[in-house]
Amino acid sequence: MEPGQPGGSGPAEPGPLPRGVRGAGPKASASPPSGAEAQLQRCAPAVAAVLPAGGRGERMGVPTPKQFCPILERPLISYTLQALERVCWIKDIVVAVTGENMDAMKDLIQRYQHKRISLVEAGVTRHRSIFNGLKALAEGQRDAQLSRPEVVIIHDAVRPFVEEDILLKVVTAAKEHGAAGAVRPLVSTVISPDADGCLDHSLERARHRASEMPQAFLFDVIYEAYQQCSDYDLEFGTECLQLALKYCHIKAKLVEGSPDLWKVTYKRDLYAAESIIKERISEQIHIVMDTKEDEEHIGHHFEEMLKNELNHVKVTSGSLCHPGRDLQQIILEQCYNFICVNVKTSEFEETQKLLDVLTESNISILYPVVVISVHFLDHKSVPIGQKMENLMQIREFAKEVKKRNILLCGLLIYCPQEKQKLQDSLRRGAIIIATLIKERNSGLIGQLLVA
Amino acid sequence: MEPGQPGGSGPAEPGPLPRGVRGAGPKASASPPSGAEAQLQRCAPAVAAVLPAGGRGERMGVPTPKQFCPILERPLISYTLQALERVCWIKDIVVAVTGENMDAMKDLIQRYQHKRISLVEAGVTRHRSIFNGLKALAEGQRDAQLSRPEVVIIHDAVRPFVEEDILLKVVTAAKEHGAAGAVRPLVSTVISPDADGCLDHSLERARHRASEMPQAFLFDVIYEAYQQCSDYDLEFGTECLQLALKYCHIKAKLVEGSPDLWKVTYKRDLYAAESIIKERISEQIHIVMDTKEDEEHIGHHFEEMLKNELNHVKVTSGSLCHPGRDLQQIILEQCYNFICVNVKTSEFEETQKLLDVLTESNISILYPVVVISVHFLDHKSVPIGQKMENLMQIREFAKEVKKRNILLCGLLIYCPQEKQKLQDSLRRGAIIIATLIKERNSGLIGQLLVA
């Protein structure tokens, strides 16, 4: 039993239940508490979670175990931990990792500032890893300040998109039934082969379900089941609900889950997870501008264009005048995309201010933040070559802030006199911004794009 | 029954069996014929394929049926058709589409130059759509020149990554057993709920398989099964192997397939498919250079850098001197990434030549082709701003070739005198090229990037 990081493994302060926080996604919505949630709040069982993370990921076809495969340079398991630790009523999160990954896991907890995590050594099978996690909770290790919970959630390290909603449902159902698990409809028909590798029979799809995660159990039930469990089952079994049934005669309640609960299994699942995460952190763009709102300026036209062209994205704007007040709020809302429109001041003054606020905020610890420094070139102004040369210093800024996981690019928008041509320029600018935010690729930092 | 396009729906000329062609991927490998393939070649049954494509894609959460969702701007079903039509021993491909999608499907066949496709009207269920396809083959419609095959493959429109290898295996097994289908290990445990929505029992994972596609049948077997099939089964059934078992007492041979056979079901699967396709068409880069190989030139250093930095990519090079001879070979090998190093000639002369060859070749019909025009800026040369201004005309070229699905960008590499700094410049250039090829995003066309 090893604590994750100093002070990080004790139980969290009891607090109000957060609502509708989305797993591995940045946004918290503000829906009223559901009936089940209110119910849980009343009875408030002590809840812990166990994550077996000792798998070797043979199916992925890559040497790194899949839970440690990077997505936007951060290991997959960190997204799953993030999803669980956002749920403040989960008091302890026990992760079972192999000895060889123990140090990497400790580094990861420190680097991404995960809280309430305790580490135990994984067993050679999934069931043995879970059992190790349960033992640590049962024994309530003094150092780690773990305590025996009333309900324990079991979840996979490779299902990063778990939502508070489904966690609440399985915990509530486990309180009532002793055990509960998320299920999904089958995507393929399940068939049973005979000894010759031919079809013996196929199962009726509607009568069966795929058993997914999370699952939850009364702690005493699942701990008893593991203590009774035969060596054969510990070695070859995979299904915790089955153990509760076999050894404690508890029929688990099955709870329909969302498609997002799927398990990252193959390389294609990593691609899918990366795309989903990129999409989620691209839902809001904040524009910083050093003009007044009522002032007629090209920057405002550009803001309008962004709102029109990126109509699935929430576009907000503000200035840096009140020393960063608006911006602090935006950062708290977990916006990961910033556009700095430099109009009045010389070249990069405004962008530099924005970068200072962002680097101080730690917002880029979990996700790379895209910052685009926008500049306008008036048709009466200096030759475009001269202007571009001036703006090339963005390369140095970009190199510097890359160390803080901020991806900085420049965008020079040429402003012709003719209205239609100007609109075309602004539209091209909006498309370039959408592209840079969508791809979030560090290979393009420091570039000056022209619209 | 409607023919897909004039002359496109007749049986293909019999020819030698292609080997190891990869579904929805561009490359053909040159492995020797397997035992099964040699066997098939000897007995050479007439083979056709039926694709039910009448689904409405409710699970995707988008209004477009999933088989018509675009990947790199091309509908998913076109990738699946491409995978099947590459297999020259499949003589007819019958696609069942709903009346409302019939015209879109005809346009798609024309636009992407699909061959050997016939269209039939889809039924209201999957089984009814397949039955319609089988009827068209059985009746051997005169117009469409369809003929009753000995073996019929049934495949899904939403499984684009089917390989010739597995098609061959199921066809060979169907010849022997009457029916055969691809299977995969279960990813999740399958459970059976009781009437109260609680766990009744869980199935032993190792004793069951997920039934995937493709499947193959002796035509007489599966046609007989569909003719005997009850209305209930036509309405609520989903598994063709089950029909062969129930109505013709044929136990299908089960063939282990690769993970790539998975069915595009959810939005995340579209993301995964797009990433896989992008990865596959990024495996080769061809460099065009107007210098001799033995000549000492910065272009050759850059080529070396590309080979070092992009070590998972095949980097080839050649010149345009022999009027495009090398290049024609590269195009035939289905390379979708070109770098044109402009060294001797003025600005875009070489790039323009390359673009002319590419636009004439039709290579960009199926996939967007990335072309990067590389230019070097000597430290003794004109100011960088001036050079950039000269190169801005790339925007016009890019706009023009975008119409032909060619994504053109410029890359200006600054060449400092100091050797280490030069290496850094070249490395940055290689990273930018890797990024542009990986993302393949039309939002960045016409941009001049600087390394």
CSV table of N, CA and C in Angstrom, one decimal, chain B residues 288-381:
chain,number,residue,atom,x,y,z
B,288,VAL,N,9.6,15.5,-54.9
B,288,VAL,CA,10.0,15.8,-56.3
B,288,VAL,C,11.1,17.0,-56.2
B,289,MET,N,12.2,16.8,-56.8
B,289,MET,CA,13.3,17.7,-56.7
B,289,MET,C,14.0,17.9,-58.1
B,290,ASP,N,14.3,19.2,-58.4
B,290,ASP,CA,14.9,19.4,-59.7
B,290,ASP,C,16.5,19.5,-59.6
B,291,THR,N,17.0,18.7,-58.7
B,291,THR,CA,18.5,18.6,-58.7
B,291,THR,C,18.9,17.2,-59.0
B,292,LYS,N,20.2,17.0,-59.4
B,292,LYS,CA,20.7,15.6,-59.6
B,292,LYS,C,21.0,15.0,-58.2
B,293,GLU,N,20.9,13.7,-58.2
B,293,GLU,CA,21.1,13.0,-56.9
B,293,GLU,C,22.5,13.2,-56.3
B,294,ASP,N,23.5,13.3,-57.2
B,294,ASP,CA,24.9,13.4,-56.7
B,294,ASP,C,25.3,14.8,-56.4
B,295,GLU,N,24.4,15.7,-56.7
B,295,GLU,CA,24.7,17.1,-56.5
B,295,GLU,C,24.6,17.5,-55.0
B,296,GLU,N,25.5,18.2,-54.4
B,296,GLU,CA,25.5,18.7,-53.1
B,296,GLU,C,24.4,19.8,-53.0
B,297,HIS,N,23.3,19.5,-52.3
B,297,HIS,CA,22.3,20.6,-52.2
B,297,HIS,C,21.5,20.4,-50.9
B,298,ILE,N,21.0,21.5,-50.4
B,298,ILE,CA,20.2,21.6,-49.2
B,298,ILE,C,19.0,20.7,-49.3
B,299,GLY,N,18.4,20.6,-50.6
B,299,GLY,CA,17.3,19.7,-50.8
B,299,GLY,C,17.5,18.3,-50.4
B,300,HIS,N,18.7,17.8,-50.6
B,300,HIS,CA,19.1,16.4,-50.2
B,300,HIS,C,19.2,16.3,-48.7
B,301,HIS,N,19.8,17.3,-48.1
B,301,HIS,CA,19.8,17.3,-46.6
B,301,HIS,C,18.4,17.2,-46.0
B,302,PHE,N,17.5,18.0,-46.7
B,302,PHE,CA,16.1,18.0,-46.2
B,302,PHE,C,15.5,16.6,-46.4
B,303,GLU,N,15.8,16.0,-47.5
B,303,GLU,CA,15.3,14.6,-47.7
B,303,GLU,C,15.8,13.7,-46.6
B,304,GLU,N,17.0,13.8,-46.3
B,304,GLU,CA,17.6,12.9,-45.2
B,304,GLU,C,16.9,13.2,-43.9
B,305,MET,N,16.6,14.5,-43.6
B,305,MET,CA,16.0,14.8,-42.4
B,305,MET,C,14.6,14.2,-42.3
B,306,LEU,N,13.9,14.3,-43.4
B,306,LEU,CA,12.5,13.7,-43.5
B,306,LEU,C,12.5,12.2,-43.2
B,307,LYS,N,13.5,11.6,-43.8
B,307,LYS,CA,13.6,10.1,-43.6
B,307,LYS,C,13.9,9.8,-42.1
B,308,ASN,N,14.7,10.6,-41.5
B,308,ASN,CA,15.0,10.4,-40.1
B,308,ASN,C,13.9,10.7,-39.2
B,309,GLU,N,13.2,11.9,-39.4
B,309,GLU,CA,12.2,12.3,-38.5
B,309,GLU,C,10.9,11.6,-38.7
B,310,LEU,N,10.5,11.2,-39.9
B,310,LEU,CA,9.3,10.5,-40.1
B,310,LEU,C,9.6,9.0,-40.4
B,311,ASN,N,10.1,8.3,-39.4
B,311,ASN,CA,10.7,7.0,-39.6
B,311,ASN,C,9.7,5.9,-39.8
B,312,HIS,N,8.4,6.2,-39.6
B,312,HIS,CA,7.4,5.2,-39.9
B,312,HIS,C,6.8,5.4,-41.3
B,313,VAL,N,7.3,6.4,-42.0
B,313,VAL,CA,6.8,6.7,-43.3
B,313,VAL,C,7.8,6.3,-44.4
B,314,LYS,N,7.3,5.8,-45.5
B,314,LYS,CA,8.2,5.5,-46.6
B,314,LYS,C,8.4,6.8,-47.4
B,315,VAL,N,9.7,7.3,-47.5
B,315,VAL,CA,10.0,8.5,-48.2
B,315,VAL,C,10.7,8.1,-49.5
B,316,THR,N,10.1,8.5,-50.6
B,316,THR,CA,10.7,8.2,-51.9
B,316,THR,C,11.0,9.6,-52.6
B,317,SER,N,11.9,9.6,-53.6
B,317,SER,CA,12.1,10.8,-54.3
B,317,SER,C,12.4,10.6,-55.7
B,318,GLY,N,12.3,11.7,-56.5
B,318,GLY,CA,12.6,11.6,-58.0
B,318,GLY,C,12.5,13.0,-58.5
B,319,SER,N,12.7,13.0,-59.8
B,319,SER,CA,12.6,14.4,-60.5
B,319,SER,C,11.5,14.3,-61.5
B,320,LEU,N,11.3,15.5,-62.0
B,320,LEU,CA,10.2,15.6,-63.1
B,320,LEU,C,10.9,15.6,-64.5
B,321,CYS,N,12.2,15.4,-64.5
B,321,CYS,CA,12.9,15.5,-65.8
B,321,CYS,C,12.4,14.6,-66.9
B,322,HIS,N,12.6,13.3,-66.6
B,322,HIS,CA,11.9,12.3,-67.5
B,322,HIS,C,10.5,12.6,-67.4
B,323,PRO,N,9.8,13.0,-68.5
B,323,PRO,CA,8.5,13.6,-68.3
B,323,PRO,C,7.6,12.8,-67.5
B,324,GLY,N,7.8,12.9,-66.1
B,324,GLY,CA,6.8,12.3,-65.2
B,324,GLY,C,6.8,10.8,-65.1
B,325,ARG,N,7.9,10.1,-65.6
B,325,ARG,CA,7.9,8.7,-65.6
B,325,ARG,C,7.8,8.1,-64.2
B,326,ASP,N,8.8,8.5,-63.4
B,326,ASP,CA,8.9,8.1,-62.0
B,326,ASP,C,7.5,8.3,-61.3
B,327,LEU,N,7.1,9.6,-61.5
B,327,LEU,CA,5.9,10.0,-60.8
B,327,LEU,C,4.7,9.2,-61.1
B,328,GLN,N,4.6,8.8,-62.4
B,328,GLN,CA,3.4,7.9,-62.8
B,328,GLN,C,3.4,6.7,-62.0
B,329,GLN,N,4.6,6.1,-61.8
B,329,GLN,CA,4.7,4.9,-61.0
B,329,GLN,C,4.3,5.1,-59.6
B,330,ILE,N,4.7,6.2,-59.0
B,330,ILE,CA,4.3,6.6,-57.6
B,330,ILE,C,2.8,6.8,-57.5
B,331,ILE,N,2.3,7.4,-58.5
B,331,ILE,CA,0.8,7.6,-58.5
B,331,ILE,C,0.1,6.3,-58.5
B,332,LEU,N,0.6,5.4,-59.4
B,332,LEU,CA,0.0,4.0,-59.4
B,332,LEU,C,0.1,3.3,-58.1
B,333,GLU,N,1.2,3.6,-57.4
B,333,GLU,CA,1.3,2.9,-56.0
B,333,GLU,C,0.4,3.6,-55.0
B,334,GLN,N,-0.4,4.6,-55.4
B,334,GLN,CA,-1.3,5.2,-54.6
B,334,GLN,C,-0.6,6.0,-53.4
B,335,CYS,N,0.3,6.8,-53.8
B,335,CYS,CA,0.9,7.8,-52.8
B,335,CYS,C,0.0,9.0,-52.8
B,336,TYR,N,-0.3,9.5,-51.6
B,336,TYR,CA,-1.2,10.7,-51.5
B,336,TYR,C,-0.5,11.9,-50.9
B,337,ASN,N,0.8,11.9,-50.9
B,337,ASN,CA,1.5,13.0,-50.2
B,337,ASN,C,2.8,13.4,-51.1
B,338,PHE,N,2.8,14.6,-51.5
B,338,PHE,CA,3.9,15.0,-52.3
B,338,PHE,C,4.6,16.3,-51.8
B,339,ILE,N,5.9,16.3,-51.9
B,339,ILE,CA,6.7,17.4,-51.5
B,339,ILE,C,7.5,17.9,-52.7
B,340,CYS,N,7.3,19.1,-53.1
B,340,CYS,CA,8.0,19.6,-54.2
B,340,CYS,C,9.1,20.6,-53.7
B,341,VAL,N,10.3,20.2,-53.9
B,341,VAL,CA,11.4,21.1,-53.5
B,341,VAL,C,11.8,22.0,-54.6
B,342,ASN,N,11.6,23.3,-54.5
B,342,ASN,CA,11.9,24.2,-55.6
B,342,ASN,C,13.3,24.8,-55.3
B,343,VAL,N,14.3,24.4,-56.1
B,343,VAL,CA,15.6,24.9,-55.8
B,343,VAL,C,16.2,25.7,-56.9
B,344,LYS,N,16.2,25.1,-58.1
B,344,LYS,CA,16.9,25.8,-59.2
B,344,LYS,C,15.9,26.9,-59.9
B,345,THR,N,14.7,26.4,-60.1
B,345,THR,CA,13.8,27.2,-60.9
B,345,THR,C,13.2,28.3,-60.0
B,346,SER,N,12.6,29.3,-60.7
B,346,SER,CA,12.0,30.4,-60.0
B,346,SER,C,10.7,30.0,-59.2
B,347,GLU,N,10.6,30.4,-58.0
B,347,GLU,CA,9.4,30.2,-57.2
B,347,GLU,C,8.6,28.9,-57.5
B,348,PHE,N,7.6,28.9,-58.3
B,348,PHE,CA,6.6,27.8,-58.3
B,348,PHE,C,6.7,27.0,-59.6
B,349,GLU,N,7.7,27.1,-60.4
B,349,GLU,CA,7.7,26.4,-61.7
B,349,GLU,C,7.6,24.9,-61.5
B,350,GLU,N,8.4,24.4,-60.6
B,350,GLU,CA,8.4,22.9,-60.4
B,350,GLU,C,7.1,22.5,-59.8
B,351,THR,N,6.6,23.2,-58.8
B,351,THR,CA,5.4,22.9,-58.1
B,351,THR,C,4.2,22.9,-59.2
B,352,GLN,N,4.2,23.9,-60.0
B,352,GLN,CA,3.2,23.9,-61.0
B,352,GLN,C,3.2,22.7,-61.9
B,353,LYS,N,4.4,22.2,-62.3
B,353,LYS,CA,4.5,21.0,-63.1
B,353,LYS,C,4.0,19.8,-62.4
B,354,LEU,N,4.3,19.7,-61.1
B,354,LEU,CA,3.8,18.6,-60.3
B,354,LEU,C,2.3,18.6,-60.2
B,355,LEU,N,1.8,19.8,-60.0
B,355,LEU,CA,0.3,19.9,-59.9
B,355,LEU,C,-0.4,19.5,-61.2
B,356,ASP,N,0.2,19.9,-62.3
B,356,ASP,CA,-0.3,19.5,-63.6
B,356,ASP,C,-0.4,18.0,-63.7
B,357,VAL,N,0.7,17.3,-63.4
B,357,VAL,CA,0.7,15.8,-63.5
B,357,VAL,C,-0.4,15.3,-62.5
B,358,LEU,N,-0.5,15.8,-61.3
B,358,LEU,CA,-1.4,15.2,-60.3
B,358,LEU,C,-2.9,15.4,-60.8
B,359,THR,N,-3.2,16.6,-61.3
B,359,THR,CA,-4.6,16.9,-61.6
B,359,THR,C,-5.0,16.1,-62.8
B,360,GLU,N,-4.0,15.8,-63.7
B,360,GLU,CA,-4.3,14.9,-64.9
B,360,GLU,C,-4.5,13.5,-64.5
B,361,SER,N,-4.0,13.1,-63.3
B,361,SER,CA,-3.9,11.6,-63.0
B,361,SER,C,-5.2,11.1,-62.3
B,362,ASN,N,-6.1,12.0,-61.9
B,362,ASN,CA,-7.3,11.6,-61.1
B,362,ASN,C,-7.0,10.9,-59.8
B,363,ILE,N,-5.8,11.0,-59.3
B,363,ILE,CA,-5.4,10.3,-58.1
B,363,ILE,C,-6.2,10.8,-56.9
B,364,SER,N,-6.7,12.1,-57.0
B,364,SER,CA,-7.4,12.7,-55.9
B,364,SER,C,-8.9,12.5,-55.9
B,365,ILE,N,-9.4,11.6,-56.7
B,365,ILE,CA,-10.8,11.3,-56.7
B,365,ILE,C,-11.2,10.7,-55.4
B,366,LEU,N,-10.4,9.7,-54.9
B,366,LEU,CA,-10.8,9.0,-53.7
B,366,LEU,C,-10.4,9.7,-52.4
B,367,TYR,N,-9.2,10.2,-52.4
B,367,TYR,CA,-8.6,10.8,-51.2
B,367,TYR,C,-8.1,12.2,-51.5
B,368,PRO,N,-8.2,13.1,-50.5
B,368,PRO,CA,-7.5,14.4,-50.7
B,368,PRO,C,-6.0,14.2,-50.7
B,369,VAL,N,-5.3,14.8,-51.7
B,369,VAL,CA,-3.9,14.7,-51.8
B,369,VAL,C,-3.2,15.9,-51.2
B,370,VAL,N,-2.2,15.7,-50.4
B,370,VAL,CA,-1.5,16.8,-49.8
B,370,VAL,C,-0.2,17.1,-50.7
B,371,VAL,N,-0.1,18.4,-51.1
B,371,VAL,CA,1.1,18.8,-51.8
B,371,VAL,C,1.7,20.0,-51.0
B,372,ILE,N,3.0,19.9,-50.7
B,372,ILE,CA,3.7,20.9,-50.0
B,372,ILE,C,4.8,21.5,-50.9
B,373,SER,N,4.8,22.7,-51.2
B,373,SER,CA,5.8,23.4,-52.0
B,373,SER,C,6.8,24.0,-51.1
B,374,VAL,N,8.0,23.4,-51.2
B,374,VAL,CA,9.1,23.8,-50.3
B,374,VAL,C,10.1,24.8,-50.9
B,375,HIS,N,10.4,25.8,-50.2
B,375,HIS,CA,11.3,26.9,-50.7
B,375,HIS,C,12.4,27.1,-49.6
B,376,PHE,N,13.6,27.5,-50.1
B,376,PHE,CA,14.6,27.7,-49.1
B,376,PHE,C,15.0,29.2,-49.1
B,377,LEU,N,15.3,29.8,-48.0
B,377,LEU,CA,15.7,31.2,-47.9
B,377,LEU,C,17.2,31.2,-47.4
B,378,ASP,N,18.1,31.5,-48.3
B,378,ASP,CA,19.5,31.6,-47.9
B,378,ASP,C,19.7,32.8,-47.0
B,379,HIS,N,20.7,32.6,-46.1
B,379,HIS,CA,20.9,33.7,-45.2
B,379,HIS,C,21.5,35.0,-45.9
B,380,LYS,N,22.0,34.8,-47.1
B,380,LYS,CA,22.5,35.9,-47.8
B,380,LYS,C,21.5,36.5,-48.7
B,381,SER,N,20.3,35.9,-48.7
B,381,SER,CA,19.3,36.3,-49.7
B,381,SER,C,18.5,37.5,-49.3
